[in-house]
Short mmCIF file of C-alpha atoms and ligand atoms in Angstrom, two decimals:
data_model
loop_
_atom_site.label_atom_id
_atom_site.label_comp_id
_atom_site.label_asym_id
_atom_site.label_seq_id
_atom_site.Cartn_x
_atom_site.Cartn_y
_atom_site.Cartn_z
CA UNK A 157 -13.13 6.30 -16.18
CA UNK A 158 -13.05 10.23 -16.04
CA UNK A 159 -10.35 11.30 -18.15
CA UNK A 160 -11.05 15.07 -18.38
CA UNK A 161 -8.77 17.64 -17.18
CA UNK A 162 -9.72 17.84 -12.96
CA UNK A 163 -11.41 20.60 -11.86
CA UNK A 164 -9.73 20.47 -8.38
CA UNK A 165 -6.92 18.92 -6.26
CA UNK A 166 -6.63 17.03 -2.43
CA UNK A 167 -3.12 17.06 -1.09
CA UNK A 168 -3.23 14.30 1.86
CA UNK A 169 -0.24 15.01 3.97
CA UNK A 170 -0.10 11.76 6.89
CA UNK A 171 2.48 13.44 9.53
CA UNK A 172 3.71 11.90 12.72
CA UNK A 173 5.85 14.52 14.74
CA UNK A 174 6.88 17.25 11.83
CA UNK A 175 5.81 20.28 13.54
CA UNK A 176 9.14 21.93 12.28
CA UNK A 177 8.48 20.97 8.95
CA UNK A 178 5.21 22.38 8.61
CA UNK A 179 5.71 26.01 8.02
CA UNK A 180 7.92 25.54 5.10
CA UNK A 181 6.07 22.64 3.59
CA UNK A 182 2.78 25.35 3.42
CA UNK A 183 5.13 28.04 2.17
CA UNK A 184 6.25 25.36 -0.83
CA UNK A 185 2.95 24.55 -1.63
CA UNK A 186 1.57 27.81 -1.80
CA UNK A 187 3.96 28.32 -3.98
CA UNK A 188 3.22 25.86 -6.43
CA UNK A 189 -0.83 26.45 -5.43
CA UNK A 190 -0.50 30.03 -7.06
CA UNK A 191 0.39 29.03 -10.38
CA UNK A 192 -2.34 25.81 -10.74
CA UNK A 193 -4.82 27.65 -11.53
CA UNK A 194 -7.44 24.91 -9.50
CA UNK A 195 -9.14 24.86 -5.76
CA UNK A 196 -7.04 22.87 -3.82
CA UNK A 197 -8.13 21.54 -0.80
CA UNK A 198 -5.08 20.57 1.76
CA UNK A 199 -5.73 17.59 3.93
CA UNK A 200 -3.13 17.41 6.87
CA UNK A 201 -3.72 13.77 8.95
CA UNK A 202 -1.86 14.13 12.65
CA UNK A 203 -1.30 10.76 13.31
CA UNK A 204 -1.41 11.16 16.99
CA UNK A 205 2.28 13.45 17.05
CA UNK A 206 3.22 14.45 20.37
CA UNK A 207 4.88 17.39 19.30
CA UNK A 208 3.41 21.31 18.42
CA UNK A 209 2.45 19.81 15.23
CA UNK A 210 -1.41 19.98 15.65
CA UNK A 211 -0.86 23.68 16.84
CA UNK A 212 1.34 24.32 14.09
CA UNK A 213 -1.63 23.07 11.74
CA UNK A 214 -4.57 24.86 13.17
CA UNK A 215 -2.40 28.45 13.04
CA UNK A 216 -1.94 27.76 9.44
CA UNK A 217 -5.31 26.98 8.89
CA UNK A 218 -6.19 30.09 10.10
CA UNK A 219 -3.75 32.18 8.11
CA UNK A 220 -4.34 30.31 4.66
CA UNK A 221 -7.80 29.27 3.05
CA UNK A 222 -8.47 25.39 1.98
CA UNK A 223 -6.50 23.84 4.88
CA UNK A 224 -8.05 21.35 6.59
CA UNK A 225 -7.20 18.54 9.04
CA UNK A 226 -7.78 15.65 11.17
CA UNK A 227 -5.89 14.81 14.08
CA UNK A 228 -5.88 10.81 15.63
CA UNK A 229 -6.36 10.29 19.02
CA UNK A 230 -3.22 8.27 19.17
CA UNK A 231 -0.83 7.14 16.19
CA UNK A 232 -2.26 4.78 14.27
CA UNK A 233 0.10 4.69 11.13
CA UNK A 234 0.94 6.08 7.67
CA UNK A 235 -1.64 3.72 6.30
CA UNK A 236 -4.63 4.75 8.50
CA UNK A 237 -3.73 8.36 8.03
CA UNK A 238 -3.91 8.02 4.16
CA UNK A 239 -7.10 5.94 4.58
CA UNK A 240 -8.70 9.16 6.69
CA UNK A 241 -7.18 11.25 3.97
CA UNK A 242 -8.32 9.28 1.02
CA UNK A 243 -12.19 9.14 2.73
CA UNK A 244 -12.38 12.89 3.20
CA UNK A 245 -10.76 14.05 0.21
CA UNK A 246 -12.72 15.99 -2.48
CA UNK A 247 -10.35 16.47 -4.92
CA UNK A 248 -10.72 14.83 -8.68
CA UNK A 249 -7.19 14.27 -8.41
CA UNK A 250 -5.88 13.63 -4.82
CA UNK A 251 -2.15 13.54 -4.34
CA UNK A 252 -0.86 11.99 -1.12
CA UNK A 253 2.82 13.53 -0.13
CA UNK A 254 5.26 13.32 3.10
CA UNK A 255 5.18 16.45 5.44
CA UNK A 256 9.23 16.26 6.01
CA UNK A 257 10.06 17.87 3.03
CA UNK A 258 11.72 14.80 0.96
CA UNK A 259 9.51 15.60 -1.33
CA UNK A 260 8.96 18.69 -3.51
CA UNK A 261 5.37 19.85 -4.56
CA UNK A 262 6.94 21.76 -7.40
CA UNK A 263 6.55 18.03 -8.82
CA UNK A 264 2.86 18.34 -8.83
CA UNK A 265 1.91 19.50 -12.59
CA UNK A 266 4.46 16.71 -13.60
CA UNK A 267 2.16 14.45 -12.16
CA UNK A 268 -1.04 15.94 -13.71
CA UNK A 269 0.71 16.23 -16.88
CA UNK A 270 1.45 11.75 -16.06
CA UNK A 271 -2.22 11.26 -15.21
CA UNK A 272 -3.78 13.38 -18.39
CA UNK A 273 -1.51 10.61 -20.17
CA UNK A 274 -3.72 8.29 -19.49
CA UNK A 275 -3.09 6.75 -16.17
CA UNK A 276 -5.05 6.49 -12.90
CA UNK A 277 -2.05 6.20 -10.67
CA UNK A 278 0.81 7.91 -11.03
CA UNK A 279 3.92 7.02 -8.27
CA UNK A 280 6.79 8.77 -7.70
CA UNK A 281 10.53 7.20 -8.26
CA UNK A 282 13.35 8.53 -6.23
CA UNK A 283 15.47 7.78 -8.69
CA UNK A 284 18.58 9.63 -6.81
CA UNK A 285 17.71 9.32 -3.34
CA UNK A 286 19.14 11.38 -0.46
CA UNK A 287 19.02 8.60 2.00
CA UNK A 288 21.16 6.53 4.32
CA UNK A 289 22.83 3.33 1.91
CA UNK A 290 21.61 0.88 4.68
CA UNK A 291 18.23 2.34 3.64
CA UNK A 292 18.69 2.31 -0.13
CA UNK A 293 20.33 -1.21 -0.68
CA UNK A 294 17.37 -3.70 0.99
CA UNK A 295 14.79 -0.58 -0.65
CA UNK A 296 16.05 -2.07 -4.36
CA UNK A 297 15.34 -5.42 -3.23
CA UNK A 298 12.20 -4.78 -1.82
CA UNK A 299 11.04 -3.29 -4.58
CA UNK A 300 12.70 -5.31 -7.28
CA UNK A 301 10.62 -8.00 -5.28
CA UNK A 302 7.96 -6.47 -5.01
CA UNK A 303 7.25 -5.59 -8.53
CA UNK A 304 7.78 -9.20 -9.35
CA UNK A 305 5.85 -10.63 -6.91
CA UNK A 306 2.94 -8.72 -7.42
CA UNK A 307 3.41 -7.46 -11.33
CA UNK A 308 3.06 -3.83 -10.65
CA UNK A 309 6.53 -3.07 -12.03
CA UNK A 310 7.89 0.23 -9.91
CA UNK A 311 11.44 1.53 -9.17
CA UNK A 312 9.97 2.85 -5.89
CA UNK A 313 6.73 1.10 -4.13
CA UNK A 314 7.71 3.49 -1.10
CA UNK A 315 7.41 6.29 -2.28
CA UNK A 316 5.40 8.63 -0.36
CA UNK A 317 4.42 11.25 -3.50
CA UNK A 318 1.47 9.81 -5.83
CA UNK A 319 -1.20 11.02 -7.45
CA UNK A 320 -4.97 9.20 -7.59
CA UNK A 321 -7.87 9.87 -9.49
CA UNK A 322 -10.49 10.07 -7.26
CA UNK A 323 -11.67 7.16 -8.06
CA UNK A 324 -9.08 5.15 -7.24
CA UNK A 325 -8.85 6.58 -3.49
CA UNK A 326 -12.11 5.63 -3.14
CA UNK A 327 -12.22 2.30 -3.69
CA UNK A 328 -9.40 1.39 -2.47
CA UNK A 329 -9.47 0.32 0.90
CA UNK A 330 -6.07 0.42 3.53
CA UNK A 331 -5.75 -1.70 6.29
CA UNK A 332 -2.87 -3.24 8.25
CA UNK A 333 0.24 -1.35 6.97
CA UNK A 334 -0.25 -1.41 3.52
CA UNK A 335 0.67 2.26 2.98
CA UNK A 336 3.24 0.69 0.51
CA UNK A 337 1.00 -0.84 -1.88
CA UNK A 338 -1.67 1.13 -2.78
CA UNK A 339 -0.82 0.92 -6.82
CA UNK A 340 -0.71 -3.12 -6.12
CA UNK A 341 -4.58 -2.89 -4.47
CA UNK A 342 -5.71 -0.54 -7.35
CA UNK A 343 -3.92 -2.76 -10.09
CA UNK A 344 -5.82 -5.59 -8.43
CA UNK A 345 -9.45 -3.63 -9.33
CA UNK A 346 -8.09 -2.87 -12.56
CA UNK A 347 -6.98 0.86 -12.68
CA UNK A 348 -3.72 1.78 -14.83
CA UNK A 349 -0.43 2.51 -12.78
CA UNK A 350 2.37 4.37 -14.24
CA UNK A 351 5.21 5.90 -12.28
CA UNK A 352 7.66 9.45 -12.82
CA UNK A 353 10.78 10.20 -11.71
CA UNK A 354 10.77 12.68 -8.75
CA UNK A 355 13.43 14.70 -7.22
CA UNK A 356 13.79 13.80 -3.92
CA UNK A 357 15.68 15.71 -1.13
CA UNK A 358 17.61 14.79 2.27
CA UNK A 359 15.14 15.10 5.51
CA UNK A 360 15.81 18.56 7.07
CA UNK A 361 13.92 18.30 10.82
CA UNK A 362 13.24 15.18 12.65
CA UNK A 363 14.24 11.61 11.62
CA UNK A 364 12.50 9.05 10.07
CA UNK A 365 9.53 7.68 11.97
CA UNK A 366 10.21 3.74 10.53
CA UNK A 367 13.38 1.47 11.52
CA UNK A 368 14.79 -1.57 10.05
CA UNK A 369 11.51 -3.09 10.82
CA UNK A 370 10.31 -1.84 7.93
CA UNK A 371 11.46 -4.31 5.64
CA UNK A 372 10.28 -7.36 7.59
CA UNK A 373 6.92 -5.62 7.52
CA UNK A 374 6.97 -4.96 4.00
CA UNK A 375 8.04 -8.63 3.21
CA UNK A 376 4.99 -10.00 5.05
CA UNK A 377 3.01 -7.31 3.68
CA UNK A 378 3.79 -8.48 -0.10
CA UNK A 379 2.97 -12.00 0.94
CA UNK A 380 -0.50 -10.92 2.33
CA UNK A 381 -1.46 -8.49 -0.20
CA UNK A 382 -0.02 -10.97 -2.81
CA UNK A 383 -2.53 -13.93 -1.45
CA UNK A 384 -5.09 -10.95 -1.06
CA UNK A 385 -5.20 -9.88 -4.34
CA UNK A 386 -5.49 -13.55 -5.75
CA UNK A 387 -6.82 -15.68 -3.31
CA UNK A 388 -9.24 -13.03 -1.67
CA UNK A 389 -12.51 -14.53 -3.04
CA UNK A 390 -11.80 -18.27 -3.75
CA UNK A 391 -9.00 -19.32 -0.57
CA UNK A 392 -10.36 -22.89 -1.42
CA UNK A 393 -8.28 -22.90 -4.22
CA UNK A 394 -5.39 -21.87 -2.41
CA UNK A 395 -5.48 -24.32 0.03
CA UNK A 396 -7.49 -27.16 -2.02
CA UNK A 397 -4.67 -26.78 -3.75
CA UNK A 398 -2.15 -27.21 -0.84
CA UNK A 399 -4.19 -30.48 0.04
CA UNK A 400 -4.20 -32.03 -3.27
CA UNK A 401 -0.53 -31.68 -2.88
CA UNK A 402 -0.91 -33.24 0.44
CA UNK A 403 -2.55 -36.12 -0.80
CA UNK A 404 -0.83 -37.01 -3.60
CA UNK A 405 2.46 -36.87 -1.18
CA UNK A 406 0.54 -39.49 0.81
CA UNK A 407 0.25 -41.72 -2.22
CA UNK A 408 3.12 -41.32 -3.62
CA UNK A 409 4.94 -42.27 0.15
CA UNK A 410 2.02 -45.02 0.88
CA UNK A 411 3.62 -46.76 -2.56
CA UNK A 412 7.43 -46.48 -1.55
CA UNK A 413 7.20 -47.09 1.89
CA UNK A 414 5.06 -50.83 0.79
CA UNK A 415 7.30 -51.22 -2.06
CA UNK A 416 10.42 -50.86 0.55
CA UNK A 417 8.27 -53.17 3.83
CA UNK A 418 8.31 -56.20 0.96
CA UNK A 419 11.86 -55.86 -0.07
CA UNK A 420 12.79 -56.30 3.10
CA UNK A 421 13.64 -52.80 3.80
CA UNK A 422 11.57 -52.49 7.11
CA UNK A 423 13.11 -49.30 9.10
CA UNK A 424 12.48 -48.18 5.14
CA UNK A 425 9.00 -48.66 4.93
CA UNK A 426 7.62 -47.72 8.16
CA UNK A 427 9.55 -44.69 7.35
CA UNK A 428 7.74 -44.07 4.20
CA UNK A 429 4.67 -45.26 6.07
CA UNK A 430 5.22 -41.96 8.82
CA UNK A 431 5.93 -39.73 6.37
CA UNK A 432 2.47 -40.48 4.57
CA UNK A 433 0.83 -40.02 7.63
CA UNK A 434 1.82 -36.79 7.95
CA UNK A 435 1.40 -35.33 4.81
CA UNK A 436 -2.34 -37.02 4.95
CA UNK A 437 -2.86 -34.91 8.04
CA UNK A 438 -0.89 -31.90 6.95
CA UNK A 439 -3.17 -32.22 3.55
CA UNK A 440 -6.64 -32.33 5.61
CA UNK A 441 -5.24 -29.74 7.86
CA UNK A 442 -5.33 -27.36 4.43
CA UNK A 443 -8.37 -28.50 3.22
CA UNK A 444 -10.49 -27.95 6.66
CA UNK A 445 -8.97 -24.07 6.74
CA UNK A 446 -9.70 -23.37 3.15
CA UNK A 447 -13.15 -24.62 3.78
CA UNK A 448 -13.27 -21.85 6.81
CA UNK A 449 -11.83 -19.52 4.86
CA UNK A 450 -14.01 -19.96 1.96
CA UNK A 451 -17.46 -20.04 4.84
CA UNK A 452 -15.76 -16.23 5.91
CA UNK A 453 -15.69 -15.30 1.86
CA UNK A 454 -19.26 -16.07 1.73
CA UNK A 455 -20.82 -14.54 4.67
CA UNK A 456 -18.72 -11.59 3.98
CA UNK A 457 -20.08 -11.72 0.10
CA UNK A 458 -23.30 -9.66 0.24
CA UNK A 459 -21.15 -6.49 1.93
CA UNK A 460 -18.70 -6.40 -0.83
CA UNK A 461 -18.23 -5.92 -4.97
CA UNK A 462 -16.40 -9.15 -6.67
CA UNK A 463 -16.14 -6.38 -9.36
CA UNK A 464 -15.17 -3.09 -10.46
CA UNK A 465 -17.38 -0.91 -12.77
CA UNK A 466 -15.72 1.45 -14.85
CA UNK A 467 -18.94 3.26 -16.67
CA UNK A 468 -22.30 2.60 -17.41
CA UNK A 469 -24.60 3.29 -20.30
CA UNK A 470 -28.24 4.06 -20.54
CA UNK A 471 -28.48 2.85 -16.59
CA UNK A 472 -28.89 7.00 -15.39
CA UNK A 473 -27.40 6.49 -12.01
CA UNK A 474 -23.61 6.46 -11.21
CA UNK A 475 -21.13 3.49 -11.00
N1 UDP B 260 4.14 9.12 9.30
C1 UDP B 260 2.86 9.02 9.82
N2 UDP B 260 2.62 8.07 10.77
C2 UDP B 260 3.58 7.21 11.21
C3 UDP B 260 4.87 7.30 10.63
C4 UDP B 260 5.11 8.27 9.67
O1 UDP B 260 1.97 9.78 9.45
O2 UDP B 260 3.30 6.38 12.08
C5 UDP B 260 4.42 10.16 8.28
C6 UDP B 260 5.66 10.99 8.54
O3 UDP B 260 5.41 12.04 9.45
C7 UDP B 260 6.01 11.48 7.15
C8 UDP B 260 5.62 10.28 6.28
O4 UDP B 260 4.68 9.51 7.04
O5 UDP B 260 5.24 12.61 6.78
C9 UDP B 260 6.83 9.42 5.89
O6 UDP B 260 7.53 9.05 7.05
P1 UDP B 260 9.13 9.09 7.14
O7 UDP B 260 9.65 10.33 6.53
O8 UDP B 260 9.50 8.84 8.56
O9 UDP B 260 9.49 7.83 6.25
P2 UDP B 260 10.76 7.59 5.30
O10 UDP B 260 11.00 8.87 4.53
O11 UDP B 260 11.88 7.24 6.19
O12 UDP B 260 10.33 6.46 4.41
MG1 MG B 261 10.79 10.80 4.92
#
């Protein structure tokens, strides 16, 4: 792992309709850009707005040096745009941030000063939030379950402000809408996640661009990213599992339901006798999609890692 002090920064900014937010979110960060002393190269992602936002970007790229951008042909979500963002970014340390001005890149030496302490991922924690209660209350939840589901303890998965090595963005890989858990995917390949408290402030243009929805996604989300992260490369085990379960059901309701039939408990018995039946079918249903799922695994083997180097020594070419 590269620990020295990084020679230069990525800011990836995913934005969905914030053309009014813009100009004073380049103003902020050339504020904070003057005293870094380090190139920093500003990634703006247009997820497909429909606003002036992509004209809004290309007249600041022409007025200011190291802004760059990509605009989608449609929107294709936060998640996509920070996966664009993490691909292109140069930066030994790449920060990803929201473009409606909740958050504050005055916060970004407190998050070099985080990852110089020895962490790879560094997340911001709204700790006094500036949002709607209906958002807040089912956001502790989600998180509180979150962090236990998953053991990547954070006050604030959500959070839009965090700060990568470079490694980390690039071998992480987003898909879905999994914006939300990038620490979870790089704890999962071993890199060290710590979190900071951030000031975060009320949304000034605009409104948010995600509804109550949110939280149902999120929920299945943890679920898949949960079996992801520990299933990913043996699903037999998952679901042998879920058969042997199956199975010993049947057994265990083969027994009763004879035991019942020649006590003279009939209606009894052939209930026991049903109820075997279907867990023995329920228990080779699990065991015929683990084996597909494991027959995916291994044709998909040779195109990716089952590890994660951190260094080498005396092998000359890069991890
Ligand atoms: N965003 C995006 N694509 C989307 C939805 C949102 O790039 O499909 C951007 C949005 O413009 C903002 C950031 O993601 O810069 C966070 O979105 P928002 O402020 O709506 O989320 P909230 O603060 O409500 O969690
Ligand atoms: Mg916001």
């Amino acid at each position: 792992m590269d620990d020295a002090a990084p020679r230069s920064l990525t800011l990836v900014i995913p934005l969905y309709n914030e053309a009014e937010s813009l100009p004073e979110l380049v103003a902020q960060i050339g504020t904070v850009r003057a005293t870094l002393g380090l190139p920093v190269q500003i990634l703006f992602i247009d997820d497909g707005s429909t606003d002036a936002s992509w004209a809004v970007i290309q007249r600041l790229a022409a007025e200011h040096p190291g802004f760059t951008g990509v605009r989608f042909r449609r929107n294709f979500g936060k998640a996509a745009a920070l996966q664009a963002g993490f691909e292109r970014a140069t930066g030994d340390v790449v920060f990803t941030l929201d473009a409606d001005l909740q958050d504050d890149p005055a916060e970004i030496p407190g998050f070099l000063a985080a990852l110089a302490a020895g962490k790879d991922v560094v997340s911001g924690w709204k700790q006094v939030r500036h949002d709607p209660v209906y958002k807040v209350l089912p956001s502790r939840i989600f998180n509180a379950m979150v962090s236990r589901t998953t053991g990547v303890k954070l006050h604030d998965h959500n959070c839009g402000f965090k700060a990568y090595r470079r490694d980390v963005v690039k071998s992480v890989r987003l898909y879905g809408e999994l914006h939300r858990f990038v620490p979870v995917l790089a704890a999962a390949q071993g890199f060290r996640v710590g979190e900071r408290v951030v000031r975060h402030r009320a949304r000034k243009f605009g409104r948010s661009k995600f509804g109550w929805q949110r939280f149902l996604k999120g929920f299945l989300d943890m679920l898949g990213v949960r079996f992801v992260t520990a299933f990913g490369r043996r699903p037999l085990h998952a679901f042998g599992a879920l058969a042997f379960l199956g199975f010993g059901l049947t057994g265990l309701f083969s027994v009763a339901g004879f035991m019942a039939w020649f006590a003279g408990y009939a209606s009894l018995g052939f209930v026991g006798l049903l109820a075997a039946s279907v867990s023995a079918t329920l228990g080779g249903q699990a065991f015929l999609v683990g084996l597909v799922a494991e027959l995916l695994v291994a044709k998909l083997a040779p195109t990716s890692s089952p590890f994660a180097i951190t260094e080498t020594l005396g092998l000359g070419d890069p991890p």
